[in-house]
Coordinates of N, CA and C in Angstrom, one line a residue:
Q27 N 19.2 6.0 -17.8 CA 20.6 7.1 -17.6 C 19.3 8.2 -17.6
L28 N 19.8 9.0 -16.4 CA 19.0 10.3 -15.7 C 20.0 11.4 -16.6
P29 N 19.5 12.6 -16.9 CA 20.5 13.8 -17.3 C 21.3 14.2 -16.4
G30 N 21.9 15.1 -16.8 CA 23.2 15.6 -16.1 C 22.3 17.0 -15.1
P31 N 22.6 17.8 -14.3 CA 22.3 18.7 -13.8 C 21.0 19.4 -14.5
A32 N 19.7 19.1 -14.1 CA 18.5 19.8 -14.8 C 18.1 21.1 -14.1
K33 N 18.2 22.2 -14.8 CA 17.4 23.4 -13.8 C 16.1 23.4 -14.1
M34 N 15.2 24.3 -13.3 CA 13.6 24.3 -13.8 C 13.6 24.3 -14.9
S35 N 12.6 23.5 -15.7 CA 12.6 23.6 -17.3 C 11.2 24.1 -17.4
Q36 N 10.9 24.1 -19.0 CA 9.7 24.4 -19.3 C 8.5 23.4 -19.2
E37 N 9.0 22.5 -18.9 CA 7.7 21.1 -18.9 C 7.6 21.6 -17.3
A38 N 8.5 21.7 -16.3 CA 8.1 21.9 -15.0 C 7.2 23.2 -14.7
A39 N 7.1 24.3 -15.4 CA 6.2 25.3 -15.6 C 4.9 25.2 -16.2
S40 N 5.0 24.1 -17.1 CA 3.8 24.0 -17.7 C 3.0 22.7 -16.8
L41 N 3.7 21.9 -16.2 CA 3.0 21.1 -15.1 C 2.4 21.7 -14.2
I42 N 2.8 22.9 -13.5 CA 2.6 23.6 -12.6 C 1.4 24.6 -12.9
E43 N 1.7 24.9 -13.7 CA 0.6 26.1 -14.5 C -0.4 25.5 -15.1
M44 N -0.3 24.4 -15.6 CA -1.9 23.8 -16.4 C -3.1 23.6 -15.3
G45 N -3.8 24.5 -15.6 CA -5.3 24.5 -15.0 C -4.9 25.7 -13.7
S46 N -3.8 26.2 -13.6 CA -4.1 27.0 -12.2 C -3.1 28.4 -12.4
D47 N -4.0 29.3 -11.9 CA -2.8 30.9 -12.0 C -2.3 30.8 -10.8
S48 N -2.6 30.1 -9.9 CA -2.4 30.5 -8.1 C -0.9 29.8 -8.1
A49 N -0.2 28.8 -8.6 CA 0.6 28.0 -8.6 C 1.7 28.9 -9.4
K50 N 2.7 29.3 -8.5 CA 3.6 30.1 -9.2 C 5.2 29.4 -9.1
I51 N 5.7 29.9 -10.1 CA 7.5 29.0 -10.0 C 8.0 30.3 -10.2
D52 N 9.2 29.9 -8.9 CA 10.4 31.1 -9.0 C 11.3 30.4 -10.0
R53 N 11.7 31.5 -11.3 CA 12.3 30.9 -12.2 C 13.9 31.3 -11.6
S54 N 14.0 32.0 -10.5 CA 15.4 32.7 -10.1 C 16.1 31.6 -9.4
K55 N 15.4 30.6 -9.3 CA 15.8 29.6 -8.4 C 17.0 28.4 -9.3
E56 N 17.8 28.0 -9.0 CA 18.4 26.9 -9.8 C 18.3 25.6 -8.9
A57 N 17.2 24.8 -8.6 CA 16.9 23.8 -8.1 C 17.3 22.6 -9.0
I58 N 18.1 21.6 -8.1 CA 18.6 20.3 -9.5 C 17.4 19.2 -9.1
R59 N 17.0 18.9 -10.3 CA 16.1 17.8 -10.4 C 16.5 16.4 -9.6
D60 N 17.9 16.1 -10.0 CA 18.4 14.8 -9.5 C 19.5 15.1 -8.4
M61 N 19.1 15.1 -7.1 CA 20.1 15.2 -6.1 C 21.6 14.6 -6.1
V62 N 21.6 13.7 -6.8 CA 23.1 13.1 -7.3 C 23.8 14.0 -8.0
Q63 N 23.3 14.9 -8.7 CA 24.0 16.0 -9.7 C 24.4 17.3 -8.7
L64 N 24.1 17.2 -7.3 CA 24.6 18.2 -6.6 C 26.2 18.3 -6.4
P65 N 26.6 19.9 -6.7 CA 28.2 19.8 -6.6 C 28.5 19.2 -5.5
R66 N 27.9 19.6 -4.3 CA 28.5 19.2 -3.1 C 27.1 18.5 -2.5
L67 N 27.7 17.2 -2.2 CA 26.5 16.3 -1.4 C 26.7 16.2 0.0
S68 N 25.8 16.9 0.8 CA 25.3 16.7 2.1 C 23.8 17.0 2.7
V69 N 23.3 16.6 3.8 CA 22.5 16.7 4.4 C 22.0 18.3 4.3
E70 N 22.9 19.1 4.4 CA 22.4 20.6 4.0 C 22.1 20.7 2.9
S71 N 22.9 20.6 1.9 CA 22.6 20.9 0.0 C 21.6 19.9 -0.2
M72 N 21.2 19.0 0.6 CA 20.1 18.2 -0.4 C 18.9 18.8 0.6
L73 N 18.9 19.4 1.7 CA 17.5 20.1 2.2 C 17.4 21.3 1.4
E74 N 18.6 22.1 1.2 CA 18.3 23.5 0.6 C 17.8 23.1 -1.1
N75 N 18.1 22.1 -1.9 CA 17.8 21.8 -2.9 C 16.2 21.6 -2.7
L76 N 15.9 20.8 -1.9 CA 14.5 20.2 -1.7 C 13.7 21.6 -1.3
S77 N 14.0 22.5 -0.5 CA 13.4 23.4 -0.1 C 13.5 24.7 -1.3
E78 N 14.3 24.6 -2.0 CA 14.2 25.4 -3.3 C 13.0 24.9 -4.3
R79 N 13.4 23.5 -4.5 CA 12.1 23.3 -5.3 C 10.9 23.2 -4.8
F80 N 10.7 23.0 -3.5 CA 9.3 23.2 -3.0 C 8.9 24.4 -3.0
S81 N 9.7 25.3 -2.8 CA 9.3 26.8 -2.7 C 8.7 27.4 -4.3
G82 N 9.4 26.6 -4.9 CA 8.7 26.8 -6.5 C 7.5 25.8 -6.8
N83 N 6.8 25.2 -6.0 CA 5.6 24.0 -6.0 C 6.4 23.2 -6.8
M84 N 7.4 22.7 -7.0 CA 8.3 21.6 -7.3 C 8.2 20.7 -6.2
I85 N 7.4 19.5 -6.0 CA 7.5 18.6 -4.8 C 8.2 17.5 -4.9
Y86 N 8.6 17.2 -6.1 CA 9.3 16.0 -6.4 C 10.6 16.2 -6.9
T87 N 11.5 15.3 -6.4 CA 12.9 15.3 -6.8 C 13.5 13.9 -6.9
Y88 N 14.5 14.0 -7.7 CA 15.1 12.4 -7.6 C 16.5 12.5 -6.8
T89 N 16.5 11.2 -6.4 CA 18.1 11.0 -6.1 C 18.5 9.8 -6.6
G90 N 18.8 9.9 -7.7 CA 19.2 8.8 -8.6 C 18.1 8.2 -8.9
S91 N 17.5 6.7 -8.8 CA 16.4 6.2 -9.2 C 15.1 6.2 -8.1
I92 N 15.7 7.0 -7.2 CA 14.7 7.2 -5.7 C 13.9 8.4 -6.1
L93 N 12.6 8.6 -5.8 CA 11.7 9.7 -6.0 C 11.5 10.4 -4.5
C94 N 11.8 11.6 -4.3 CA 11.6 11.9 -2.9 C 10.4 13.0 -3.3
S95 N 9.5 13.1 -2.3 CA 8.5 14.0 -2.5 C 8.2 14.7 -1.0
V96 N 7.8 16.0 -1.2 CA 7.6 16.7 0.1 C 6.0 17.0 0.0
N97 N 5.2 16.7 1.1 CA 4.0 16.8 0.8 C 3.5 18.3 1.1
P98 N 3.0 18.9 0.1 CA 2.4 20.4 -0.3 C 1.5 20.7 0.9
Y99 N 0.5 19.7 1.4 CA -0.7 20.0 2.2 C -1.9 20.9 1.6
Q100 N -1.8 20.7 0.1 CA -2.5 21.2 -0.7 C -2.8 20.9 -2.2
V101 N -3.5 21.1 -2.9 CA -4.0 20.4 -4.0 C -2.9 21.1 -5.1
L102 N -2.1 20.4 -5.7 CA -1.4 20.9 -6.9 C -2.0 20.6 -8.2
P103 N -2.0 21.4 -9.2 CA -2.8 20.7 -10.6 C -1.7 20.3 -11.6
I104 N -1.0 19.1 -10.6 CA 0.2 18.4 -11.3 C -0.3 16.7 -11.8
Y105 N -1.7 17.0 -11.4 CA -2.4 15.0 -11.6 C -3.5 15.1 -12.5
T106 N -3.7 16.1 -13.5 CA -4.5 16.1 -14.3 C -4.4 15.0 -15.4
P107 N -5.3 14.5 -16.2 CA -5.4 13.8 -17.3 C -4.1 14.1 -18.1
A108 N -4.2 15.3 -18.6 CA -3.1 15.9 -19.4 C -1.9 15.6 -19.0
V109 N -1.3 16.0 -17.8 CA -0.4 15.4 -17.0 C 0.1 14.1 -17.2
V110 N -0.9 13.1 -16.9 CA -1.0 11.6 -16.8 C -0.4 11.1 -18.2
R111 N -0.9 11.9 -19.2 CA -0.5 11.6 -20.7 C 0.7 11.7 -21.1
Q112 N 1.3 13.1 -20.1 CA 2.5 13.4 -20.7 C 3.5 12.4 -20.4
Y113 N 3.3 11.7 -19.4 CA 4.5 10.6 -18.8 C 4.3 9.2 -19.5
F114 N 3.3 9.0 -20.7 CA 3.1 7.9 -20.8 C 4.5 7.2 -21.8
G115 N 5.0 6.6 -21.5 CA 6.4 5.9 -22.2 C 7.3 6.9 -22.2
R116 N 7.4 7.5 -20.9 CA 8.7 8.3 -21.2 C 9.5 7.7 -19.8
R117 N 10.9 7.9 -20.2 CA 11.8 7.4 -18.8 C 12.2 8.4 -18.0
V118 N 12.4 7.7 -16.6 CA 12.6 8.6 -15.8 C 13.9 10.0 -16.2
G119 N 13.5 10.9 -15.7 CA 14.7 12.1 -16.2 C 14.0 12.6 -17.2
E120 N 13.3 12.0 -18.4 CA 12.9 12.8 -19.3 C 12.2 14.0 -19.2
L121 N 11.4 13.9 -18.2 CA 10.4 15.0 -17.9 C 10.8 15.4 -16.2
E122 N 10.1 16.2 -16.0 CA 10.4 17.1 -14.5 C 9.8 15.5 -13.6
P123 N 10.9 15.6 -12.5 CA 10.4 14.5 -11.6 C 8.7 14.3 -11.2
H124 N 8.5 13.2 -11.4 CA 6.9 13.2 -10.6 C 6.6 11.7 -10.4
I125 N 5.8 11.4 -9.6 CA 5.5 10.0 -9.4 C 4.8 9.3 -10.7
F126 N 4.2 10.0 -11.4 CA 3.8 9.3 -12.6 C 5.0 8.6 -13.4
A127 N 6.3 9.3 -13.3 CA 7.5 8.7 -14.1 C 7.7 7.7 -13.3
I128 N 7.7 7.3 -12.0 CA 8.0 6.0 -11.4 C 6.9 5.0 -11.9
A129 N 5.8 5.2 -11.8 CA 4.6 4.5 -12.3 C 4.9 3.9 -13.6
D130 N 5.2 4.7 -14.5 CA 5.2 4.3 -15.9 C 6.5 3.2 -16.1
T131 N 7.6 3.6 -15.3 CA 8.8 2.9 -15.3 C 8.5 1.5 -14.8
A132 N 7.6 1.5 -13.8 CA 7.2 -0.1 -13.0 C 6.3 -0.5 -14.2
Y133 N 5.5 0.2 -14.9 CA 4.4 -0.5 -15.8 C 5.3 -0.8 -17.1
E134 N 6.1 -0.3 -17.5 CA 7.1 -0.4 -18.8 C 7.8 -1.7 -18.3
M135 N 8.4 -1.8 -17.2 CA 9.2 -2.7 -16.8 C 8.1 -4.0 -16.5
L136 N 7.2 -3.9 -16.3 CA 6.5 -5.1 -16.3 C 5.8 -5.8 -17.7
K137 N 5.3 -4.7 -18.6 CA 4.8 -5.0 -19.7 C 6.0 -5.6 -20.8
E138 N 7.3 -4.6 -20.6 CA 8.3 -5.3 -21.8 C 9.3 -6.3 -21.0
G139 N 9.5 -5.8 -19.8 CA 10.5 -6.9 -19.4 C 10.1 -8.4 -18.8
K140 N 8.6 -8.2 -18.6 CA 7.9 -9.4 -18.2 C 8.4 -9.5 -16.8
Q141 N 8.6 -8.8 -16.4 CA 9.2 -8.9 -14.7 C 8.3 -8.5 -13.6
N142 N 7.8 -9.1 -12.3 CA 7.0 -8.4 -11.7 C 7.6 -7.2 -11.3
Q143 N 6.8 -6.5 -10.4 CA 7.3 -5.1 -10.3 C 6.7 -4.6 -8.7
S144 N 7.2 -3.9 -8.0 CA 7.0 -3.1 -7.0 C 7.3 -1.9 -6.9
V145 N 6.4 -1.2 -6.1 CA 7.2 0.2 -5.9 C 6.8 0.6 -4.0
L146 N 7.9 0.7 -3.8 CA 7.9 1.3 -2.1 C 7.8 2.7 -1.6
V147 N 6.6 3.1 -1.1 CA 6.3 4.1 -0.7 C 6.4 4.4 0.9
S148 N 7.3 4.9 1.2 CA 7.8 5.1 2.5 C 7.7 6.5 3.2
G149 N 7.4 6.6 4.4 CA 7.5 8.0 5.0 C 6.7 8.1 6.6
E150 N 6.8 9.4 7.0 CA 6.6 9.3 8.3 C 4.6 9.5 8.3
S151 N 4.2 9.2 9.4 CA 2.7 9.5 9.5 C 2.3 10.8 9.1
G152 N 1.3 11.1 8.3 CA 1.1 12.2 7.6 C 1.9 12.6 6.2
A153 N 2.7 12.0 5.8 CA 3.6 12.1 5.0 C 3.0 12.3 3.4
G154 N 1.8 11.3 3.4 CA 1.3 11.4 2.1 C 1.2 10.2 1.3
K155 N 1.7 9.0 2.2 CA 1.9 7.5 1.6 C 0.6 7.2 0.9
T156 N -0.7 7.5 1.6 CA -1.6 7.0 0.8 C -2.1 7.5 -0.2
E157 N -1.9 9.0 -0.3 CA -2.1 9.7 -1.4 C -1.1 9.6 -2.6
A158 N 0.1 9.2 -2.2 CA 0.9 8.4 -3.4 C 0.6 7.4 -4.0
T159 N 0.1 6.4 -3.1 CA -0.3 5.3 -3.8 C -1.7 5.3 -4.5
K160 N -2.3 6.1 -4.3 CA -3.7 6.4 -5.0 C -3.0 7.2 -6.3
L161 N -2.0 7.9 -6.1 CA -1.7 8.8 -7.4 C -1.0 7.4 -8.7
I162 N -0.2 6.6 -8.1 CA 0.4 5.5 -8.8 C -1.0 4.8 -9.4
L163 N -1.8 4.2 -8.7 CA -3.1 3.4 -9.0 C -3.9 4.3 -10.3
Q164 N -4.1 5.5 -9.8 CA -4.8 6.6 -11.0 C -4.1 6.6 -12.3
Y165 N -2.6 6.7 -12.2 CA -1.5 6.5 -13.3 C -2.0 5.3 -13.9
L166 N -1.8 4.2 -13.4 CA -1.8 2.9 -14.1 C -3.3 2.8 -14.8
A167 N -4.4 3.2 -14.0 CA -5.3 2.9 -14.6 C -5.7 3.8 -16.0
M168 N -5.4 5.0 -15.9 CA -5.3 5.7 -17.3 C -4.1 5.0 -18.3
R169 N -2.9 4.6 -17.9 CA -2.2 4.1 -18.5 C -2.7 2.9 -19.4
T170 N -3.5 1.9 -18.9 CA -3.6 0.5 -19.1 C -5.1 0.7 -19.9
K171 N -5.9 1.8 -19.9 CA -7.4 1.9 -20.2 C -7.5 1.7 -21.7
H172 N -8.0 0.8 -22.0 CA -8.5 0.2 -23.2 C -9.7 0.9 -23.7
K173 N -9.5 1.6 -25.1 CA -10.3 2.3 -26.0 C -11.3 1.2 -26.5
A174 N -12.7 1.6 -26.5 CA -13.8 0.5 -26.9 C -13.9 0.8 -28.2

């Protein structure tokens, strides 16, 4: 169950600010984490929300259980080992939208539900599908790493 309308939170700030002073967040925006919660659902309101989140370096947004990402065409400091660990065992919606939340959900369903899982990565040429797939694999490698 995803939470209600979620404004930019402290964890969004910590994800973006972790390791970078150049990644700034505009706290005056009221970008919604899950577009299902938009007061008015239309193409225009969805694009406006995505734009507001993107301008705050929040490239991930949920639409229900679907994760929408906007390719920033730059490296953001939101893929560090510390960020990966923040998503271990967390439900979708508990933290800021992130590809790691989707990866963890698939992992947990595989482990606990003992059901095969798949993640569909879709987009146009240059949209970042290969990078998204690499990030999912990075997350799963860290999540399943055994300590010797």
